[in-house]
PDB file of C-alpha atoms in Angstrom:
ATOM      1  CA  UNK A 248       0.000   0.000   0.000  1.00  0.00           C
ATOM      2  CA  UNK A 249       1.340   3.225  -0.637  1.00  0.00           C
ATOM      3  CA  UNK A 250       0.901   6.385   1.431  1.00  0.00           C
ATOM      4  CA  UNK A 251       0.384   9.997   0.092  1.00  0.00           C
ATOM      5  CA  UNK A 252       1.203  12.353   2.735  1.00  0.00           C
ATOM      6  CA  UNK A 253       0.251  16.111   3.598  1.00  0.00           C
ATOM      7  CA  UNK A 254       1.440  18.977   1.491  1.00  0.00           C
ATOM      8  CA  UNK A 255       0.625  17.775  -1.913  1.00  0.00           C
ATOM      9  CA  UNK A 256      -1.763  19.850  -3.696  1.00  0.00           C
ATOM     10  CA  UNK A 257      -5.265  18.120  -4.451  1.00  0.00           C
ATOM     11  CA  UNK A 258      -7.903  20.606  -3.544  1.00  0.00           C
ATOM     12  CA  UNK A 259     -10.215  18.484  -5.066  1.00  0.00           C
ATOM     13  CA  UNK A 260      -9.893  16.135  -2.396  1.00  0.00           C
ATOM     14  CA  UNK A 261     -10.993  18.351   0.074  1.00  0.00           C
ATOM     15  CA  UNK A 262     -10.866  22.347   1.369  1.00  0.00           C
ATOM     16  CA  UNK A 263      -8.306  24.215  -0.624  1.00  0.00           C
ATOM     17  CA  UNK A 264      -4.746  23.815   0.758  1.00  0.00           C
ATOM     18  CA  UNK A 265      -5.520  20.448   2.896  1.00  0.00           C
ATOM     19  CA  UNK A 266      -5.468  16.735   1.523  1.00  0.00           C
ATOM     20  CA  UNK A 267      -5.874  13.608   3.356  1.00  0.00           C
ATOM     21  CA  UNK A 268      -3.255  11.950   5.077  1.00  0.00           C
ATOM     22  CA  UNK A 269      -2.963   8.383   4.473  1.00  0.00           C
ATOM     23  CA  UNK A 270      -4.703   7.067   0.907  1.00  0.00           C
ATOM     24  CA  UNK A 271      -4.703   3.898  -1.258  1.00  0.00           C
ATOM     25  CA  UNK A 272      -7.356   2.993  -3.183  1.00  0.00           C
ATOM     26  CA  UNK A 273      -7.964   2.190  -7.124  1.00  0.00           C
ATOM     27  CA  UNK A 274      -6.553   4.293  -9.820  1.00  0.00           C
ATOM     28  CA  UNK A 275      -8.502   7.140 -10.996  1.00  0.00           C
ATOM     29  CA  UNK A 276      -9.275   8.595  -7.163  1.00  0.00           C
ATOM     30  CA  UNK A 277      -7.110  12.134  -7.206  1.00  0.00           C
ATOM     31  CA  UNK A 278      -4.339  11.591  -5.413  1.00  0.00           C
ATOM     32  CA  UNK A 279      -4.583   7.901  -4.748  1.00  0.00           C
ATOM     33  CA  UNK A 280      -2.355   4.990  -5.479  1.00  0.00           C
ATOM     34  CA  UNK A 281      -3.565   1.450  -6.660  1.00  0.00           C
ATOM     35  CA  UNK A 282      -3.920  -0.978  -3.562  1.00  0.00           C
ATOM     36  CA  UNK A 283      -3.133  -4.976  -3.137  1.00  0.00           C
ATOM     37  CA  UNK A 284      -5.325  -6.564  -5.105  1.00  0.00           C
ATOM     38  CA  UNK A 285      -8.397  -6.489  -7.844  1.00  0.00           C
ATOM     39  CA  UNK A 286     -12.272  -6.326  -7.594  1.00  0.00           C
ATOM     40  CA  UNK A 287     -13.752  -9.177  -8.891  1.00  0.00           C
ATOM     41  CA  UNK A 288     -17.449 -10.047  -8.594  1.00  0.00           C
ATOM     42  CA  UNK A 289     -18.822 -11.363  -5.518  1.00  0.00           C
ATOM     43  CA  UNK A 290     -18.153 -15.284  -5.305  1.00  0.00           C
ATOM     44  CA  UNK A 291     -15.018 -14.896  -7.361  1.00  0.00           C
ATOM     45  CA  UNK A 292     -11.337 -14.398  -6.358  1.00  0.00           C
ATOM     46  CA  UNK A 293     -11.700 -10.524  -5.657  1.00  0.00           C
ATOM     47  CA  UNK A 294      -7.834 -10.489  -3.994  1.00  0.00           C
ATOM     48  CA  UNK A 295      -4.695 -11.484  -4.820  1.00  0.00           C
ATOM     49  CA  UNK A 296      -2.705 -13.577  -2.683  1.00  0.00           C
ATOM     50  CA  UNK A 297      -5.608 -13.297   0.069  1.00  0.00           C
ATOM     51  CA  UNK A 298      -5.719  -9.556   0.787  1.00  0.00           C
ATOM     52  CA  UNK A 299      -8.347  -7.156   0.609  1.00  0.00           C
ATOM     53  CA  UNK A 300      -8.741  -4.410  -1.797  1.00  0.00           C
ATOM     54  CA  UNK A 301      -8.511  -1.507   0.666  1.00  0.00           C
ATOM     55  CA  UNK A 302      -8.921   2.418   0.698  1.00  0.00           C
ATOM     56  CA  UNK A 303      -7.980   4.046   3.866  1.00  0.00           C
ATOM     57  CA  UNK A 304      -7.534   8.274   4.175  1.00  0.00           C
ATOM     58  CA  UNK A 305      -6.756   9.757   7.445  1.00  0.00           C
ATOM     59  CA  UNK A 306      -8.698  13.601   7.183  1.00  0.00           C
ATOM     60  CA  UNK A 307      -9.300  16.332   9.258  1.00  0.00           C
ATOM     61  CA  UNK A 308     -12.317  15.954  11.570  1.00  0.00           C
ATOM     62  CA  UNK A 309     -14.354  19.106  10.248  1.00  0.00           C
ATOM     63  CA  UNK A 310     -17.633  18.709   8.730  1.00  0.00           C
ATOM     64  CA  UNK A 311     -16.248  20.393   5.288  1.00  0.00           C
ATOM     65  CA  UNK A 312     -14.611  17.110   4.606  1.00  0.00           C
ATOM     66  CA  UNK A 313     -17.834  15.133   4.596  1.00  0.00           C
ATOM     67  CA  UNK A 314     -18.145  16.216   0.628  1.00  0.00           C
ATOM     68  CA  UNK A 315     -14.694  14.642   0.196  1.00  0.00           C
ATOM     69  CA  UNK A 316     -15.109  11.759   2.101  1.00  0.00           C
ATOM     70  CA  UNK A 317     -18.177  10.916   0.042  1.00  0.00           C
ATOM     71  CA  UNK A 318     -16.651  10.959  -3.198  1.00  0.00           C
ATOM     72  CA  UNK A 319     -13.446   9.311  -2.074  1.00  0.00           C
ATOM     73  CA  UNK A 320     -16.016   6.425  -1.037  1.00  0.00           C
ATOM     74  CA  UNK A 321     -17.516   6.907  -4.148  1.00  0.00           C
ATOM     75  CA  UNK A 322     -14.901   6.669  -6.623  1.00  0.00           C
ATOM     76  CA  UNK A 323     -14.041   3.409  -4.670  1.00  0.00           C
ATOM     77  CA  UNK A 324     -16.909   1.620  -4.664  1.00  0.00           C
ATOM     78  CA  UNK A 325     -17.237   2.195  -8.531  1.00  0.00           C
ATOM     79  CA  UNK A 326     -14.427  -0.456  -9.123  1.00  0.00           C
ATOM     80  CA  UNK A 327     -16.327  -2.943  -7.036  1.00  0.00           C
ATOM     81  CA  UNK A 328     -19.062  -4.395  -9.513  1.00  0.00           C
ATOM     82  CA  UNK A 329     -21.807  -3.864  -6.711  1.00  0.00           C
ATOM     83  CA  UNK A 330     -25.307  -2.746  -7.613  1.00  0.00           C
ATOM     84  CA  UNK A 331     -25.950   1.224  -7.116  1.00  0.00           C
ATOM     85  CA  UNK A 332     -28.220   0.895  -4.190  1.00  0.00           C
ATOM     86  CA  UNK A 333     -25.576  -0.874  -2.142  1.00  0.00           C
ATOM     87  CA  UNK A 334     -22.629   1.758  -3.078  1.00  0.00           C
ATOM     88  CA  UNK A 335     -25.437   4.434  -2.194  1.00  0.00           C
ATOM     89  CA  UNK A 336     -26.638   2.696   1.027  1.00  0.00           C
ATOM     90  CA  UNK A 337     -22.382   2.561   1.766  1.00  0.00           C
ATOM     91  CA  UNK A 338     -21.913   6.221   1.461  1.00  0.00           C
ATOM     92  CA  UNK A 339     -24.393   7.257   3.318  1.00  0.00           C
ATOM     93  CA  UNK A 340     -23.859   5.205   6.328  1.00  0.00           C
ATOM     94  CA  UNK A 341     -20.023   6.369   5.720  1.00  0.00           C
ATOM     95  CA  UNK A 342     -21.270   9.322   5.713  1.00  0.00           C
ATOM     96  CA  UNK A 343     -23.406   9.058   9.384  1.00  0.00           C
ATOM     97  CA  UNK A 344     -20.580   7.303  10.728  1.00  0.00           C
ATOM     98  CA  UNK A 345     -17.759  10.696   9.798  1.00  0.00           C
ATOM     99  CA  UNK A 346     -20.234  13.136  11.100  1.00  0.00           C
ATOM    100  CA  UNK A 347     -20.844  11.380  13.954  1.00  0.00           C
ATOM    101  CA  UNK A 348     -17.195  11.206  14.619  1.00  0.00           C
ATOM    102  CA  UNK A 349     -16.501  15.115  13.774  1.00  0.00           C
ATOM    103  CA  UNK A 350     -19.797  15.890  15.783  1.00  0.00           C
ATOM    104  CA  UNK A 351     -19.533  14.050  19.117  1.00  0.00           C
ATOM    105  CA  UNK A 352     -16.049  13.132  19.252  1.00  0.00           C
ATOM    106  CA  UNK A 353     -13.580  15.979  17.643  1.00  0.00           C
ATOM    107  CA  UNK A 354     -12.791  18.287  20.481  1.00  0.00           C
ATOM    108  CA  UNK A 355      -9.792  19.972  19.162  1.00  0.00           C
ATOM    109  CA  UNK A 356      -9.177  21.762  15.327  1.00  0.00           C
ATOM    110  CA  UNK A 357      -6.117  19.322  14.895  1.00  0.00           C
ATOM    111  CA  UNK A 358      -8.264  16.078  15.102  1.00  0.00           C
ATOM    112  CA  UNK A 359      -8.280  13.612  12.742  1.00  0.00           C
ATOM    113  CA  UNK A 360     -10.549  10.439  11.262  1.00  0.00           C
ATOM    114  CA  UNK A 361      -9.821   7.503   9.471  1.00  0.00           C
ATOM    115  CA  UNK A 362     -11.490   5.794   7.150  1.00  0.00           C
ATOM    116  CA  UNK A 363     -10.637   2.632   6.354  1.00  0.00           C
ATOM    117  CA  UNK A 364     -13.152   0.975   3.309  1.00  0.00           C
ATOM    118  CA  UNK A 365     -11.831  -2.930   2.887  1.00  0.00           C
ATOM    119  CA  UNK A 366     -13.476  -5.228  -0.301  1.00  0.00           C
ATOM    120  CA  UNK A 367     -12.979  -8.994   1.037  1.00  0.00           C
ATOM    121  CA  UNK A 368     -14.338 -11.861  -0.585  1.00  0.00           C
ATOM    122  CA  UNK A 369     -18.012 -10.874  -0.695  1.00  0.00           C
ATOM    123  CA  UNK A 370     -17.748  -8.134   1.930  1.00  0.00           C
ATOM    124  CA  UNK A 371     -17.583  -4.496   2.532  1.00  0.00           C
ATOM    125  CA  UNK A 372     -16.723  -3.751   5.737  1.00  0.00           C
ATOM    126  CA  UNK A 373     -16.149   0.279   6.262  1.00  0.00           C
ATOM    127  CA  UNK A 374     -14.494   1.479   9.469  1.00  0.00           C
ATOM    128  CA  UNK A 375     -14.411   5.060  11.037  1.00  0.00           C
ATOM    129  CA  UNK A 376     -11.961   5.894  13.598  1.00  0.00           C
ATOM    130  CA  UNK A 377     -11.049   8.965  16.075  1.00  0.00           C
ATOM    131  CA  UNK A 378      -9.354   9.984  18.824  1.00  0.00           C
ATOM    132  CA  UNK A 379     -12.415   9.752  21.615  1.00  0.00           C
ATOM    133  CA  UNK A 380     -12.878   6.965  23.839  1.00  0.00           C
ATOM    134  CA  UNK A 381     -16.916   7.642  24.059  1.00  0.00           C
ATOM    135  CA  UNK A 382     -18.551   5.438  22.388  1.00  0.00           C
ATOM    136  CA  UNK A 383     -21.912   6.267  20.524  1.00  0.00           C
ATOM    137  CA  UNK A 384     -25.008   4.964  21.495  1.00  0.00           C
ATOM    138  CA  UNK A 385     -28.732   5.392  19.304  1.00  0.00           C
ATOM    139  CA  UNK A 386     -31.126   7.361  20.543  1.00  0.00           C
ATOM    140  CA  UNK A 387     -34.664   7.588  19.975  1.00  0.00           C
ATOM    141  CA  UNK A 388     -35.248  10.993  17.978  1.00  0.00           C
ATOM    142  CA  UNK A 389     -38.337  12.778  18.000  1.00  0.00           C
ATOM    143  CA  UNK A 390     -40.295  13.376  14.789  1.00  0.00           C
ATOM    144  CA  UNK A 391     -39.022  17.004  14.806  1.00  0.00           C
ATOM    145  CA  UNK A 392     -35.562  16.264  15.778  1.00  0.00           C
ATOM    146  CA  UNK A 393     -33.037  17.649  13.314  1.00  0.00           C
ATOM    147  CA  UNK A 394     -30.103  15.320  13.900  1.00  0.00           C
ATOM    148  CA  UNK A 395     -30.213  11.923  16.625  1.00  0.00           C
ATOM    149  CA  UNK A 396     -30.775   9.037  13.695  1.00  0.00           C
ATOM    150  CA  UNK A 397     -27.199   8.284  12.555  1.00  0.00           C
ATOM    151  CA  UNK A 398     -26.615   4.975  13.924  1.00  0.00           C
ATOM    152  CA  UNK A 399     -30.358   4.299  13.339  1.00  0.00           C
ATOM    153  CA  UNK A 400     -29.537   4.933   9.437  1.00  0.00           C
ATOM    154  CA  UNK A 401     -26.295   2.959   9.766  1.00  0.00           C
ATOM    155  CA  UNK A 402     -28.497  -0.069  11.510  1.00  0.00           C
ATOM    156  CA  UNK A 403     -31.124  -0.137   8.748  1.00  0.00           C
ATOM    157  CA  UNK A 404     -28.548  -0.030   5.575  1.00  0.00           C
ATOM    158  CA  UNK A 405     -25.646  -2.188   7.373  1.00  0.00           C
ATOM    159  CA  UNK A 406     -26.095  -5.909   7.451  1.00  0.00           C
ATOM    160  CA  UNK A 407     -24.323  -5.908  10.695  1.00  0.00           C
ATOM    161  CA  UNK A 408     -22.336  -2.800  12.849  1.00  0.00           C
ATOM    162  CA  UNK A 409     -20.757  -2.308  16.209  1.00  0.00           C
ATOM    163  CA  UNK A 410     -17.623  -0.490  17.881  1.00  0.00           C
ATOM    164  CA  UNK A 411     -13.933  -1.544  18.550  1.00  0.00           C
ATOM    165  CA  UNK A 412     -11.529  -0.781  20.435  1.00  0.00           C
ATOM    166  CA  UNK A 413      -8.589   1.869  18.645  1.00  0.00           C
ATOM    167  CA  UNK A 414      -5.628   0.093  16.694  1.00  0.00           C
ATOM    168  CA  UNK A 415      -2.886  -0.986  19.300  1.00  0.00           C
ATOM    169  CA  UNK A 416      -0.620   2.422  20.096  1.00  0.00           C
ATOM    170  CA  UNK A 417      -3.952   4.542  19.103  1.00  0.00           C
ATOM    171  CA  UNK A 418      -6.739   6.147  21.562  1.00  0.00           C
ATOM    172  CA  UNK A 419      -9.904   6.656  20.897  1.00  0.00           C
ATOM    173  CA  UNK A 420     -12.301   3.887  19.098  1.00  0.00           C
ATOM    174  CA  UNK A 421     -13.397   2.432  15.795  1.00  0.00           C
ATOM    175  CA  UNK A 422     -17.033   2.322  14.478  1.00  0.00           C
ATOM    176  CA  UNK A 423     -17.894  -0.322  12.014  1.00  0.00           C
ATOM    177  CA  UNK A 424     -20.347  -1.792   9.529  1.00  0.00           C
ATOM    178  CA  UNK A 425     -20.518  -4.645   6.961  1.00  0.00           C
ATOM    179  CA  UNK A 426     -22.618  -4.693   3.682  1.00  0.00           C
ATOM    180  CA  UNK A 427     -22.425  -8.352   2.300  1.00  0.00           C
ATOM    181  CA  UNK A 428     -21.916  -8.318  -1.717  1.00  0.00           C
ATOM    182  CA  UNK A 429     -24.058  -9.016  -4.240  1.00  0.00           C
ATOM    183  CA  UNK A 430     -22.750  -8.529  -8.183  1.00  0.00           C
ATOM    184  CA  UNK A 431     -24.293  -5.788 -10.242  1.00  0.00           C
ATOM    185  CA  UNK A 432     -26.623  -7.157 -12.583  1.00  0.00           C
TER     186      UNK A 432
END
C-alpha cells in the first residue's frame, strides 16, 4: 500500500490547501495509489494472494470534509461491480458514521478520522476511527428532531455494525459496519 502524505496539492480532495493523510485505493481517485489486489465479482477471487482491496484516508475531523469523504467512497466503490443501491446505502452510512465522529467526538481543530473501506471476498466492511474513547449509542429521535438518527440509518442499511476498540498504540475507538456483496446485474 502506498501512502500519500500532507502537502501535496489536491484541492479536489478536500478544502483548498488540505489533503488527506494516508490514501490507497484504485486508480482514478485524485491523489490515490492502486492498492493490493483487484475487484472481482462477488463469489469470485476478488484479492490477490488473500488480501483485501482496501482504501484508507486519514482527514481532518471538520464537517467540510464530509463532501470529500463521500466521493473518495464513491470513486471506490465504482471499481467494485456492486449494484448502485448498495454503493449508495455505503456512502451514506459512511457518511453518518464521519459526522458522527466530527460531531460528538472531535474536540480539538487538529483532530483527525480515518477511514478505512476494505473489499474482502463478498464483503464491505467500512471502518471510522477517532481519537475519543466515548462510544456512541442510538437514541430515539423525536419526529421534529433535526439530527439523533445516525446509527439508526447505519443499523437499517448495514447488514451488521458495532464499535472496537482503537488500533494498538492509538486512543480513541473504531465504528464499524458490513454490507455483504451481491454482483451488479
Amino acid at each position: 500500500m502506498t501512502t500519500v502524505t500532507d502537502g501535496q496539492p489536491n484541492a479536489e480532495d478536500g478544502p483548498a490547501g488540505r489533503t488527506p493523510t494516508a490514501l490507497a485505493g484504485p486508480p482514478g481517485i485524485p491523489g490515490a495509489d492502486t492498492a493490493t489486489g483487484t475487484a472481482g465479482a462477488c463469489g469470485q477471487a476478488g484479492d490477490v494472494a488473500g488480501e483485501p482491496l482496501r482504501l484508507r484516508s486519514t482527514v481532518p475531523a471538520d464537517p467540510s470534509w464530509a463532501s470529500a469523504v463521500r466521493r473518495l467512497v464513491s470513486a471506490h466503490l465504482a471499481g467494485l461491480r456492486l449494484p448502485a443501491d448498495q454503493c449508495d446505502s455505503a456512502v451514506l452510512a459512511t457518511d453518518e458514521l464521519f459526522a458522527n465522529a466530527v460531531k460528538h467526538a472531535s474536540t480539538d481543530p487538529r483532530d483527525t478520522v480515518t477511514l478505512t473501506v476494505e473489499w474482502s471476498g463478498c464483503t464491505l466492511r467500512v471502518t471510522v476511527a477517532d481519537s475519543s474513547p466515548v462510544l456512541p449509542r442510538r437514541r430515539a429521535a423525536d419526529a421534529a428532531a433535526e439530527s439523533g438518527r445516525g446509527l439508526a440509518i447505519v443499523a437499517a442499511l448495514a447488514d451488521d455494525w458495532g464499535m472496537a476498540p482503537p488500533e494498538p498504540g492509538r486512543r480513541g475507538k473504531r465504528v464499524w459496519f458490513t454490507l455483504r456483496g451481491r454482483t451488479a446485474r
